[in-house]
C-alpha cells in the first residue's frame, strides 16, 4: 500500500514524464498488437490503452492554467466515441472519433505549451513536458491523418499493400517521421488534402523545435549562469 502511495505521488509530481512514458509505451504496444480489422482482441487492447492515454493527458492539462472542465467536455466524448467506433466499425463513427480526438489532443497540446511558458523557472517536469508535448502533437496529427483517410480514401500510399487503407501504426509512423523531419516514412500522401495536412505538420514541428525547446534551454542556461555568478 505504501509503495502504491509513493508511486502515485511520483506520478502526480511528474505528470509530463508519466504521459511521455505512456505514449512511448503505446508505440511499442502498437507494434506488438495486430492492427487488422479482424483482430477484435487486438483492437480492444488498443482501445483500452488509448483510453488510458486520454485520461493521462487530461491529468497533465489539469496541472496547467487551462480550464479542467473544457478538457472533461472534450475528453469524455473522445473516450465514448473510441468505444463506439470499436464496437460498430462504422466509418461515420470512426470519423467522429478521429475529429474529437484531434480536438482533445489539440486542447492538451495548448495546455502543455501554457504549462511550459507559465513562468521563468524551469522545473524537472517542464523538461519532461518538452517530450510529452512532442508526442501529444504526434498523436494529434496521426488522428488528423486518419480523419483525412476516412474522408478521402486513397489519400496515403505505402510500399506494402498500396491500395489498402493505412493502419493506425502506419499513420502514427508517418506523423512521427514528419514531426521529426527525418523523412523516413514509406507512407506517402498522394492527394492534395493529405499533402496539405502533412505540410502544415512539417511547419508546426519546425516552429515547435525553434520556439519551445530553445526557450526551455535558454531558461535552463540562464538559471545556471545566475547560480554560478552568485
CSV table of N, CA, C and O in Angstrom, one decimal, residues 12 18 21 37 39 46 49 55 70 76 78 83 100 103 110 121 125 135 148 155 160 167-168 202 207 211 216 225:
chain,number,residue,atom,x,y,z
A,12,UNK,N,1.9,12.1,-9.7
A,12,UNK,CA,1.3,13.5,-9.6
A,12,UNK,C,2.3,14.6,-9.6
A,12,UNK,O,2.1,15.7,-10.1
A,18,UNK,N,5.1,11.1,-16.9
A,18,UNK,CA,4.2,9.9,-16.9
A,18,UNK,C,3.5,9.8,-18.3
A,18,UNK,O,3.4,8.7,-18.9
A,21,UNK,N,6.1,8.6,-21.0
A,21,UNK,CA,6.3,7.2,-20.9
A,21,UNK,C,5.2,6.4,-21.4
A,21,UNK,O,5.3,5.4,-22.1
A,37,UNK,N,-8.5,-5.2,-39.0
A,37,UNK,CA,-9.9,-5.1,-38.5
A,37,UNK,C,-10.4,-6.4,-38.0
A,37,UNK,O,-11.3,-6.4,-37.2
A,39,UNK,N,-8.9,-8.5,-36.1
A,39,UNK,CA,-8.4,-8.9,-34.8
A,39,UNK,C,-9.1,-8.1,-33.7
A,39,UNK,O,-8.7,-7.0,-33.3
A,46,UNK,N,-5.9,-2.0,-27.9
A,46,UNK,CA,-5.5,-0.7,-28.3
A,46,UNK,C,-6.5,0.3,-27.9
A,46,UNK,O,-6.1,1.5,-27.5
A,49,UNK,N,-6.0,0.9,-24.2
A,49,UNK,CA,-4.8,1.7,-23.9
A,49,UNK,C,-5.0,3.2,-24.4
A,49,UNK,O,-4.5,4.1,-23.7
A,55,UNK,N,-6.9,9.7,-20.5
A,55,UNK,CA,-7.0,10.1,-19.1
A,55,UNK,C,-5.7,10.7,-18.6
A,55,UNK,O,-5.7,11.7,-17.9
A,70,UNK,N,-13.2,22.2,-19.6
A,70,UNK,CA,-13.2,22.1,-21.0
A,70,UNK,C,-12.5,20.8,-21.4
A,70,UNK,O,-13.0,20.1,-22.4
A,76,UNK,N,-14.3,13.2,-22.4
A,76,UNK,CA,-15.3,12.2,-22.2
A,76,UNK,C,-15.9,11.7,-23.5
A,76,UNK,O,-16.1,10.5,-23.8
A,78,UNK,N,-14.4,11.8,-26.3
A,78,UNK,CA,-13.3,11.1,-27.0
A,78,UNK,C,-13.3,9.6,-26.6
A,78,UNK,O,-13.1,8.7,-27.4
A,83,UNK,N,-14.9,3.8,-27.9
A,83,UNK,CA,-15.5,2.6,-27.7
A,83,UNK,C,-16.6,2.3,-28.7
A,83,UNK,O,-16.7,1.2,-29.2
A,100,UNK,N,-12.9,14.2,-32.8
A,100,UNK,CA,-12.9,14.6,-31.4
A,100,UNK,C,-11.6,14.4,-30.7
A,100,UNK,O,-11.1,15.2,-29.9
A,103,UNK,N,-9.4,17.3,-31.6
A,103,UNK,CA,-9.8,18.4,-30.7
A,103,UNK,C,-9.2,18.3,-29.3
A,103,UNK,O,-8.6,19.2,-28.7
A,110,UNK,N,-2.2,22.6,-26.3
A,110,UNK,CA,-2.2,24.0,-25.8
A,110,UNK,C,-1.9,24.1,-24.3
A,110,UNK,O,-1.2,24.9,-23.8
A,121,UNK,N,10.8,29.9,-14.3
A,121,UNK,CA,11.5,28.8,-13.6
A,121,UNK,C,11.3,27.5,-14.3
A,121,UNK,O,10.1,27.1,-14.4
A,125,UNK,N,9.8,18.6,-14.3
A,125,UNK,CA,8.7,18.2,-15.1
A,125,UNK,C,8.5,19.0,-16.3
A,125,UNK,O,7.9,18.5,-17.3
A,135,UNK,N,5.1,14.3,-28.2
A,135,UNK,CA,4.4,13.0,-28.5
A,135,UNK,C,2.9,13.3,-28.6
A,135,UNK,O,2.2,12.7,-29.5
A,148,UNK,N,-8.5,12.3,-42.5
A,148,UNK,CA,-8.3,12.6,-43.9
A,148,UNK,C,-8.5,11.3,-44.7
A,148,UNK,O,-9.2,11.3,-45.8
A,155,UNK,N,-5.9,8.5,-49.8
A,155,UNK,CA,-5.0,9.7,-49.6
A,155,UNK,C,-3.6,9.3,-49.3
A,155,UNK,O,-2.7,10.1,-49.6
A,160,UNK,N,3.9,-1.4,-48.9
A,160,UNK,CA,3.2,-2.7,-48.7
A,160,UNK,C,1.7,-2.4,-48.8
A,160,UNK,O,1.1,-1.5,-48.2
A,167,UNK,N,-3.0,1.5,-41.8
A,167,UNK,CA,-3.3,1.2,-40.4
A,167,UNK,C,-2.9,2.4,-39.4
A,167,UNK,O,-2.2,3.3,-39.8
A,168,UNK,N,-3.4,2.3,-38.2
A,168,UNK,CA,-3.1,3.3,-37.2
A,168,UNK,C,-1.6,3.4,-37.0
A,168,UNK,O,-1.0,4.5,-36.9
A,202,UNK,N,4.7,19.7,-40.9
A,202,UNK,CA,6.1,19.9,-41.0
A,202,UNK,C,6.4,21.3,-40.5
A,202,UNK,O,7.4,21.5,-39.8
A,207,UNK,N,8.5,24.9,-36.1
A,207,UNK,CA,8.2,26.0,-35.2
A,207,UNK,C,8.3,25.6,-33.7
A,207,UNK,O,8.8,26.3,-32.8
A,211,UNK,N,10.9,27.3,-31.1
A,211,UNK,CA,10.4,28.2,-30.1
A,211,UNK,C,10.4,27.5,-28.7
A,211,UNK,O,11.1,28.0,-27.8
A,216,UNK,N,13.1,26.7,-23.3
A,216,UNK,CA,13.5,25.9,-22.2
A,216,UNK,C,15.0,25.8,-22.0
A,216,UNK,O,15.5,26.0,-20.8
A,225,UNK,N,23.8,30.1,-15.1
A,225,UNK,CA,24.7,31.2,-15.1
A,225,UNK,C,24.5,32.1,-13.8
A,225,UNK,O,25.4,32.5,-13.2
